[in-house]
Amino acid sequence: MTPTTTPKAPTVRVRDTRDLLSIVPFALGYRPAECLVVVCVRRAGGLGLVARADLADLRRPGERSHVAELVATRAGQDATAAAYVIVYTAADTSPGTPARTAADAFAAALDAVVPERESWVVGRRRYWSLDCADPECCPPDGFPLDALESTEPGAQLVLAGRAPARSRDELYRVSRADEARRGLAGRAASRWARARERDAAPEALTSWRAQSFDAWRLAAERAAGGGEIPAALLGRLAVALEDRTVRDAVLLWLVPGRADLAAAVAAGGEGDCATDAATGEAIAAVVDPACACLPDEEWVAAATAALEAVVAHAARRRTVAPLTLLAFIAWWTGEGSRANYRLAEALAVDPGYRLARLLDAALEAALAPGWVNARCDATSARGGGPDLR
């Protein structure tokens, strides 16, 4: 099964606003609709923060102001030289309309922290500036939308295989496996659930958890090698991840250099002072800018493929844990939109799932991974930033 994570984009040179507007769908991975997008350019010239919100979520003044301030704060921390507020809508954008009010709120928040800011609307057939009143520069009825489909940066990205999906759902949705494979997975899940219930002795539970974690490592190895993961193994994992200890071990496994620690936790190392201390260090590597590490791209790609395969094969009631882990991976790798999507899926299955609610609160508060904050601190200190286009 192919993970939905998109490949790295090649570096392209953006010469003007038209070029920048043309690459927004590539930056998001899909064609935006009925939403507001903020695109930031750093002082060093690279693409910085890209943030998106549904227009429907910006109708209430309190929420609109809160989100606008969060985005502006992050833009200010990221050595932003210019910010672009882009409204994608087929609705009216005249003054006082919901879409225009949202654009104005973000513009005001960004004007306070960035040197340059532009606001644009991309409609059904045309796009236009909300700032420019010069008819020779910006025609009153805007520019034809087709002009955004014929830019040099856009053509380069298409040639590199980066055509955006038609919608957010198309990009993020995990397709269900066929009925035969789901049946195999379901029967394996039932057997593994019975195995856990059969013997309540502590040593039996420890053995079950250790075997469950071994199943995870095997699935991740298969995914890393590009092979198909057996349906029975995926069914076993769906049940295994319902156990908090196994799930937390998988979470630790994602952090570079912590595979042995994860195995120790799965085998019952919780409560041991050394294991607890090492677990604290692993968590700090994710959230603390002072000691943060970047996710290992190949490692998390394998984990993403394995977890998406579990979601594709499991009964819906058993998908909350893998969906939450996928949300964590997306958040840690800087894909906030994907993280929000996965959390919405997880909380639709179980609104009270604690880890999903904690992650949801972190995203709501715009808490960034440690490596992002470390980068922001570094770029602010030296007055510039790396070119991450």
Short mmCIF file of C-alpha atoms in Angstrom, two decimals:
data_model
loop_
_atom_site.label_atom_id
_atom_site.label_comp_id
_atom_site.label_asym_id
_atom_site.label_seq_id
_atom_site.Cartn_x
_atom_site.Cartn_y
_atom_site.Cartn_z
CA MET A 1 0.00 0.00 0.00
CA THR A 2 1.33 3.45 -0.92
CA PRO A 3 1.50 6.02 1.90
CA THR A 4 -0.20 9.35 1.28
CA THR A 5 2.91 11.30 2.24
CA THR A 6 4.00 13.28 -0.82
CA PRO A 7 7.63 13.26 -2.07
CA LYS A 8 9.94 16.19 -1.59
CA ALA A 9 9.37 19.06 -3.99
CA PRO A 10 12.22 20.24 -6.20
CA THR A 11 13.52 23.77 -5.74
CA VAL A 12 11.75 26.23 -8.03
CA ARG A 13 12.30 29.96 -8.47
CA VAL A 14 9.29 32.21 -7.87
CA ARG A 15 9.55 35.57 -9.62
CA ASP A 16 6.25 37.29 -8.82
CA THR A 17 2.89 36.91 -7.09
CA ARG A 18 1.42 34.99 -10.01
CA ASP A 19 4.18 32.40 -9.71
CA LEU A 20 3.62 32.17 -5.96
CA LEU A 21 -0.14 31.71 -6.30
CA SER A 22 0.44 29.00 -8.88
CA ILE A 23 2.50 26.84 -6.51
CA VAL A 24 0.16 26.99 -3.50
CA PRO A 25 -1.70 23.79 -4.55
CA PHE A 26 1.68 22.05 -4.81
CA ALA A 27 2.73 23.29 -1.37
CA LEU A 28 -0.52 21.96 0.13
CA GLY A 29 -0.62 18.81 -1.99
CA TYR A 30 -4.19 19.48 -3.17
CA ARG A 31 -6.30 22.22 -4.76
CA PRO A 32 -7.71 24.40 -1.97
CA ALA A 33 -11.38 25.39 -1.90
CA GLU A 34 -13.48 27.50 0.48
CA CYS A 35 -10.53 28.19 2.72
CA LEU A 36 -7.97 30.80 3.65
CA VAL A 37 -4.27 30.12 3.13
CA VAL A 38 -1.34 32.12 4.46
CA VAL A 39 1.97 31.68 2.63
CA CYS A 40 5.12 33.19 4.13
CA VAL A 41 8.44 33.88 2.45
CA ARG A 42 11.54 34.08 4.65
CA ARG A 43 14.16 36.79 4.54
CA ALA A 44 16.60 34.35 2.94
CA GLY A 45 14.11 33.82 0.11
CA GLY A 46 12.81 30.36 0.97
CA LEU A 47 9.24 29.30 1.52
CA GLY A 48 8.36 29.45 5.21
CA LEU A 49 5.10 28.91 7.03
CA VAL A 50 2.14 27.69 4.99
CA ALA A 51 -1.07 27.71 7.04
CA ARG A 52 -4.64 26.87 6.03
CA ALA A 53 -8.07 27.19 7.65
CA ASP A 54 -11.58 26.44 6.43
CA LEU A 55 -13.59 29.63 5.92
CA ALA A 56 -16.44 27.99 7.83
CA ASP A 57 -14.19 27.82 10.90
CA LEU A 58 -13.42 31.55 10.71
CA ARG A 59 -16.97 32.89 10.89
CA ARG A 60 -16.99 33.53 14.64
CA PRO A 61 -15.04 36.66 15.62
CA GLY A 62 -13.32 35.04 18.60
CA GLU A 63 -12.09 32.01 16.68
CA ARG A 64 -11.12 34.14 13.68
CA SER A 65 -9.04 36.49 15.84
CA HIS A 66 -7.45 33.60 17.75
CA VAL A 67 -6.32 31.76 14.61
CA ALA A 68 -5.11 34.96 12.93
CA GLU A 69 -2.98 35.84 15.96
CA LEU A 70 -1.52 32.33 16.16
CA VAL A 71 -0.52 32.45 12.49
CA ALA A 72 0.93 35.94 12.85
CA THR A 73 2.95 34.90 15.90
CA ARG A 74 4.40 31.92 14.06
CA ALA A 75 5.16 34.05 11.00
CA GLY A 76 7.00 36.55 13.17
CA GLN A 77 9.08 33.78 14.75
CA ASP A 78 10.01 32.34 11.36
CA ALA A 79 11.99 35.31 9.98
CA THR A 80 9.17 36.14 7.54
CA ALA A 81 9.88 38.89 5.02
CA ALA A 82 6.54 38.78 3.20
CA ALA A 83 3.19 37.13 3.86
CA TYR A 84 0.40 36.39 1.39
CA VAL A 85 -3.20 36.00 2.56
CA ILE A 86 -5.09 34.04 -0.08
CA VAL A 87 -8.82 33.36 0.05
CA TYR A 88 -10.09 30.49 -2.10
CA THR A 89 -13.83 30.82 -2.56
CA ALA A 90 -16.66 30.95 -5.07
CA ALA A 91 -18.61 33.24 -2.72
CA ASP A 92 -18.84 37.02 -2.60
CA THR A 93 -15.75 38.75 -1.18
CA SER A 94 -16.98 42.32 -1.03
CA PRO A 95 -16.42 44.25 2.23
CA GLY A 96 -18.41 42.86 5.14
CA THR A 97 -18.82 39.35 3.74
CA PRO A 98 -17.50 36.42 5.82
CA ALA A 99 -14.66 35.69 3.40
CA ARG A 100 -13.54 39.32 3.24
CA THR A 101 -13.81 39.74 7.00
CA ALA A 102 -11.56 36.71 7.47
CA ALA A 103 -9.01 38.05 4.98
CA ASP A 104 -8.99 41.45 6.67
CA ALA A 105 -8.49 39.90 10.12
CA PHE A 106 -5.45 37.92 8.98
CA ALA A 107 -4.09 40.93 7.09
CA ALA A 108 -4.31 43.11 10.19
CA ALA A 109 -2.62 40.50 12.39
CA LEU A 110 0.21 39.96 9.90
CA ASP A 111 0.74 43.67 9.24
CA ALA A 112 1.82 44.00 12.86
CA VAL A 113 4.68 41.51 12.56
CA VAL A 114 5.89 41.21 8.94
CA PRO A 115 7.41 43.88 6.67
CA GLU A 116 5.26 43.12 3.61
CA ARG A 117 1.82 41.59 3.17
CA GLU A 118 -0.53 41.07 0.22
CA SER A 119 -4.11 39.78 0.14
CA TRP A 120 -5.58 37.90 -2.82
CA VAL A 121 -8.74 36.05 -3.78
CA VAL A 122 -8.77 33.01 -6.04
CA GLY A 123 -12.29 32.52 -7.34
CA ARG A 124 -13.97 30.05 -9.63
CA ARG A 125 -12.74 31.64 -12.88
CA ARG A 126 -10.58 34.62 -11.91
CA TYR A 127 -8.17 35.81 -9.24
CA TRP A 128 -7.62 39.34 -7.97
CA SER A 129 -5.87 41.53 -5.41
CA LEU A 130 -7.72 42.90 -2.39
CA ASP A 131 -5.12 45.65 -1.94
CA CYS A 132 -4.29 47.13 -5.33
CA ALA A 133 -6.58 49.92 -6.56
CA ASP A 134 -4.55 50.71 -9.70
CA PRO A 135 -6.54 49.43 -12.72
CA GLU A 136 -3.43 49.41 -14.89
CA CYS A 137 -1.70 47.08 -12.44
CA CYS A 138 -4.68 45.00 -11.32
CA PRO A 139 -7.80 45.04 -13.53
CA PRO A 140 -11.02 45.55 -11.51
CA ASP A 141 -12.35 42.17 -12.63
CA GLY A 142 -9.06 40.43 -11.89
CA PHE A 143 -7.00 38.02 -13.97
CA PRO A 144 -8.10 34.80 -15.68
CA LEU A 145 -7.57 31.74 -13.50
CA ASP A 146 -5.97 29.92 -16.42
CA ALA A 147 -2.94 32.18 -15.97
CA LEU A 148 -2.09 30.27 -12.77
CA GLU A 149 -1.96 27.02 -14.72
CA SER A 150 0.75 28.16 -17.11
CA THR A 151 3.61 29.37 -14.92
CA GLU A 152 7.17 28.10 -15.17
CA PRO A 153 7.35 26.94 -11.50
CA GLY A 154 4.08 25.07 -11.88
CA ALA A 155 5.30 23.35 -15.04
CA GLN A 156 8.54 22.33 -13.31
CA LEU A 157 6.61 20.80 -10.42
CA VAL A 158 4.27 18.90 -12.73
CA LEU A 159 7.24 17.51 -14.68
CA ALA A 160 8.71 16.40 -11.34
CA GLY A 161 5.56 14.36 -10.67
CA ARG A 162 4.04 16.76 -8.16
CA ALA A 163 0.55 17.24 -9.61
CA PRO A 164 -1.75 18.22 -6.70
CA ALA A 165 -4.75 16.12 -5.73
CA ARG A 166 -8.18 17.46 -6.59
CA SER A 167 -9.17 17.86 -2.95
CA ARG A 168 -7.98 17.48 0.63
CA ASP A 169 -10.05 14.31 1.01
CA GLU A 170 -8.50 12.77 -2.09
CA LEU A 171 -5.00 13.45 -0.77
CA TYR A 172 -5.50 12.25 2.80
CA ARG A 173 -8.13 9.52 2.61
CA VAL A 174 -6.89 5.99 3.35
CA SER A 175 -8.66 3.63 0.95
CA ARG A 176 -10.17 0.50 2.43
CA ALA A 177 -8.61 -2.84 1.58
CA ASP A 178 -10.66 -5.32 -0.40
CA GLU A 179 -13.21 -7.48 1.39
CA ALA A 180 -11.12 -10.66 1.31
CA ARG A 181 -8.11 -9.04 2.98
CA ARG A 182 -10.31 -7.28 5.53
CA GLY A 183 -11.84 -10.64 6.36
CA LEU A 184 -8.42 -12.20 6.95
CA ALA A 185 -7.40 -9.26 9.12
CA GLY A 186 -10.64 -9.40 11.09
CA ARG A 187 -10.25 -13.08 11.93
CA ALA A 188 -6.63 -12.54 13.00
CA ALA A 189 -7.72 -9.60 15.16
CA SER A 190 -10.31 -11.75 16.91
CA ARG A 191 -7.74 -14.46 17.61
CA TRP A 192 -5.23 -11.97 19.01
CA ALA A 193 -7.88 -10.32 21.20
CA ARG A 194 -8.84 -13.73 22.61
CA ALA A 195 -5.18 -14.51 23.26
CA ARG A 196 -4.92 -11.40 25.43
CA GLU A 197 -8.09 -12.25 27.36
CA ARG A 198 -7.30 -15.93 27.83
CA ASP A 199 -4.66 -15.53 30.52
CA ALA A 200 -4.77 -12.57 32.91
CA ALA A 201 -1.48 -13.45 34.64
CA PRO A 202 1.05 -10.58 34.53
CA GLU A 203 3.71 -12.69 32.81
CA ALA A 204 1.22 -13.72 30.11
CA LEU A 205 0.31 -10.09 29.44
CA THR A 206 3.99 -9.16 29.26
CA SER A 207 4.56 -11.91 26.70
CA TRP A 208 1.52 -10.79 24.67
CA ARG A 209 2.80 -7.22 24.58
CA ALA A 210 6.30 -8.28 23.58
CA GLN A 211 4.89 -10.39 20.74
CA SER A 212 2.66 -7.49 19.72
CA PHE A 213 5.66 -5.18 19.48
CA ASP A 214 7.53 -7.81 17.47
CA ALA A 215 4.57 -7.76 15.07
CA TRP A 216 4.96 -4.00 14.75
CA ARG A 217 8.66 -4.27 13.93
CA LEU A 218 7.96 -6.93 11.33
CA ALA A 219 5.25 -4.80 9.70
CA ALA A 220 7.53 -1.75 9.64
CA GLU A 221 10.33 -3.81 8.08
CA ARG A 222 7.97 -5.07 5.38
CA ALA A 223 6.79 -1.53 4.70
CA ALA A 224 10.35 -0.19 4.54
CA GLY A 225 11.20 -2.82 1.95
CA GLY A 226 8.17 -1.94 -0.15
CA GLY A 227 6.56 -5.33 0.37
CA GLU A 228 2.92 -6.06 1.08
CA ILE A 229 2.17 -6.59 4.77
CA PRO A 230 0.17 -9.80 5.39
CA ALA A 231 -3.45 -9.11 6.27
CA ALA A 232 -3.26 -11.36 9.33
CA LEU A 233 -0.32 -9.36 10.69
CA LEU A 234 -2.28 -6.14 10.21
CA GLY A 235 -5.26 -7.59 12.05
CA ARG A 236 -3.02 -8.55 14.96
CA LEU A 237 -1.57 -5.04 15.03
CA ALA A 238 -5.02 -3.43 15.11
CA VAL A 239 -5.68 -5.23 18.40
CA ALA A 240 -2.14 -4.73 19.71
CA LEU A 241 -2.35 -0.95 19.32
CA GLU A 242 -5.48 -0.87 21.46
CA ASP A 243 -3.17 -1.70 24.36
CA ARG A 244 -1.75 1.58 25.67
CA THR A 245 1.65 0.08 26.53
CA VAL A 246 2.11 -1.30 23.01
CA ARG A 247 0.89 1.94 21.46
CA ASP A 248 3.30 3.99 23.58
CA ALA A 249 6.15 1.65 22.65
CA VAL A 250 5.39 2.27 18.97
CA LEU A 251 5.35 6.01 19.68
CA LEU A 252 8.82 5.76 21.23
CA TRP A 253 10.02 3.58 18.35
CA LEU A 254 9.39 6.52 16.02
CA VAL A 255 12.06 8.64 17.77
CA PRO A 256 15.50 8.07 16.20
CA GLY A 257 17.75 5.82 18.26
CA ARG A 258 15.01 4.65 20.62
CA ALA A 259 14.12 1.24 19.14
CA ASP A 260 15.67 -0.67 22.06
CA LEU A 261 13.93 1.60 24.57
CA ALA A 262 10.62 0.99 22.81
CA ALA A 263 11.13 -2.77 23.03
CA ALA A 264 11.91 -2.45 26.75
CA VAL A 265 8.71 -0.48 27.35
CA ALA A 266 6.68 -3.05 25.41
CA ALA A 267 8.24 -5.82 27.49
CA GLY A 268 7.18 -4.21 30.76
CA GLY A 269 9.97 -1.78 31.51
CA GLU A 270 7.55 0.97 32.60
CA GLY A 271 8.18 1.92 36.21
CA ASP A 272 11.88 1.08 36.01
CA CYS A 273 13.82 4.25 36.84
CA ALA A 274 16.30 3.94 33.97
CA THR A 275 13.56 3.22 31.44
CA ASP A 276 11.44 6.10 32.72
CA ALA A 277 14.40 8.48 32.46
CA ALA A 278 15.17 7.34 28.92
CA THR A 279 11.51 7.76 28.00
CA GLY A 280 11.61 11.33 29.29
CA GLU A 281 14.66 12.02 27.13
CA ALA A 282 12.88 10.58 24.09
CA ILE A 283 9.86 12.82 24.66
CA ALA A 284 12.17 15.82 25.06
CA ALA A 285 13.74 14.98 21.70
CA VAL A 286 10.32 15.56 20.16
CA VAL A 287 9.11 18.66 22.02
CA ASP A 288 12.10 20.48 23.57
CA PRO A 289 13.95 22.88 21.20
CA ALA A 290 17.09 22.56 23.32
CA CYS A 291 17.55 18.87 22.49
CA ALA A 292 15.15 18.32 19.61
CA CYS A 293 15.92 15.92 16.79
CA LEU A 294 14.45 15.75 13.32
CA PRO A 295 12.26 12.78 12.40
CA ASP A 296 14.08 10.13 10.37
CA GLU A 297 12.37 10.35 6.98
CA GLU A 298 12.76 6.69 6.02
CA TRP A 299 11.78 5.53 9.51
CA VAL A 300 8.55 7.55 9.63
CA ALA A 301 7.73 6.70 6.01
CA ALA A 302 7.81 3.01 6.91
CA ALA A 303 5.72 3.66 10.02
CA THR A 304 3.21 5.69 8.02
CA ALA A 305 2.82 2.94 5.44
CA ALA A 306 2.36 0.29 8.14
CA LEU A 307 -0.16 2.35 10.13
CA GLU A 308 -2.15 3.30 7.04
CA ALA A 309 -2.28 -0.39 6.13
CA VAL A 310 -3.69 -1.16 9.59
CA VAL A 311 -6.37 1.52 9.10
CA ALA A 312 -7.21 0.11 5.67
CA HIS A 313 -7.73 -3.41 7.02
CA ALA A 314 -9.14 -2.92 10.53
CA ALA A 315 -12.72 -2.65 11.70
CA ARG A 316 -13.54 1.03 12.17
CA ARG A 317 -13.79 0.68 15.96
CA ARG A 318 -10.15 -0.46 16.02
CA THR A 319 -8.72 2.44 14.01
CA VAL A 320 -8.50 5.16 16.66
CA ALA A 321 -4.97 4.22 17.83
CA PRO A 322 -3.34 3.96 14.38
CA LEU A 323 -5.10 7.15 13.25
CA THR A 324 -3.80 8.98 16.32
CA LEU A 325 -0.26 7.72 15.72
CA LEU A 326 -0.54 8.90 12.11
CA ALA A 327 -1.65 12.29 13.41
CA PHE A 328 1.40 12.41 15.68
CA ILE A 329 3.71 11.61 12.77
CA ALA A 330 2.08 14.31 10.64
CA TRP A 331 2.41 16.89 13.43
CA TRP A 332 6.04 15.96 14.12
CA THR A 333 6.98 16.15 10.44
CA GLY A 334 5.36 19.57 10.10
CA GLU A 335 2.21 18.54 8.24
CA GLY A 336 -0.36 20.27 10.41
CA SER A 337 -3.19 19.95 7.91
CA ARG A 338 -2.72 16.19 7.65
CA ALA A 339 -2.47 15.93 11.44
CA ASN A 340 -5.78 17.77 11.85
CA TYR A 341 -7.42 15.50 9.30
CA ARG A 342 -6.21 12.32 11.02
CA LEU A 343 -7.26 13.61 14.44
CA ALA A 344 -10.75 14.38 13.14
CA GLU A 345 -10.95 10.80 11.90
CA ALA A 346 -9.70 9.40 15.22
CA LEU A 347 -12.04 11.49 17.36
CA ALA A 348 -14.97 10.53 15.13
CA VAL A 349 -14.27 6.92 16.15
CA ASP A 350 -13.74 7.69 19.86
CA PRO A 351 -14.33 11.30 20.99
CA GLY A 352 -12.81 10.55 24.39
CA TYR A 353 -9.54 8.97 23.23
CA ARG A 354 -7.02 10.70 25.49
CA LEU A 355 -3.93 10.81 23.26
CA ALA A 356 -5.99 12.15 20.35
CA ARG A 357 -7.49 14.83 22.57
CA LEU A 358 -4.03 15.84 23.83
CA LEU A 359 -2.71 16.13 20.28
CA ASP A 360 -5.82 18.04 19.25
CA ALA A 361 -5.23 20.52 22.08
CA ALA A 362 -1.61 20.93 21.00
CA LEU A 363 -2.65 21.69 17.44
CA GLU A 364 -5.38 24.06 18.62
CA ALA A 365 -2.74 25.96 20.60
CA ALA A 366 -0.38 25.93 17.57
CA LEU A 367 2.31 24.09 19.55
CA ALA A 368 5.10 23.19 17.16
CA PRO A 369 7.54 20.26 17.35
CA GLY A 370 10.83 20.98 19.06
CA TRP A 371 12.85 21.01 15.85
CA VAL A 372 10.58 23.71 14.38
CA ASN A 373 10.98 25.93 17.44
CA ALA A 374 14.73 25.33 17.40
CA ARG A 375 14.89 26.44 13.78
CA CYS A 376 12.82 29.54 14.55
CA ASP A 377 15.13 30.42 17.46
CA ALA A 378 18.19 30.00 15.25
CA THR A 379 16.84 32.05 12.35
CA SER A 380 15.73 34.84 14.68
CA ALA A 381 19.19 34.94 16.28
CA ARG A 382 21.03 35.32 12.99
CA GLY A 383 18.42 37.41 11.19
CA GLY A 384 17.83 34.94 8.39
CA GLY A 385 16.84 31.42 7.61
CA PRO A 386 17.77 28.42 5.52
CA ASP A 387 16.40 28.12 2.00
CA LEU A 388 13.94 25.28 2.39
CA ARG A 389 12.16 25.70 -0.90
#
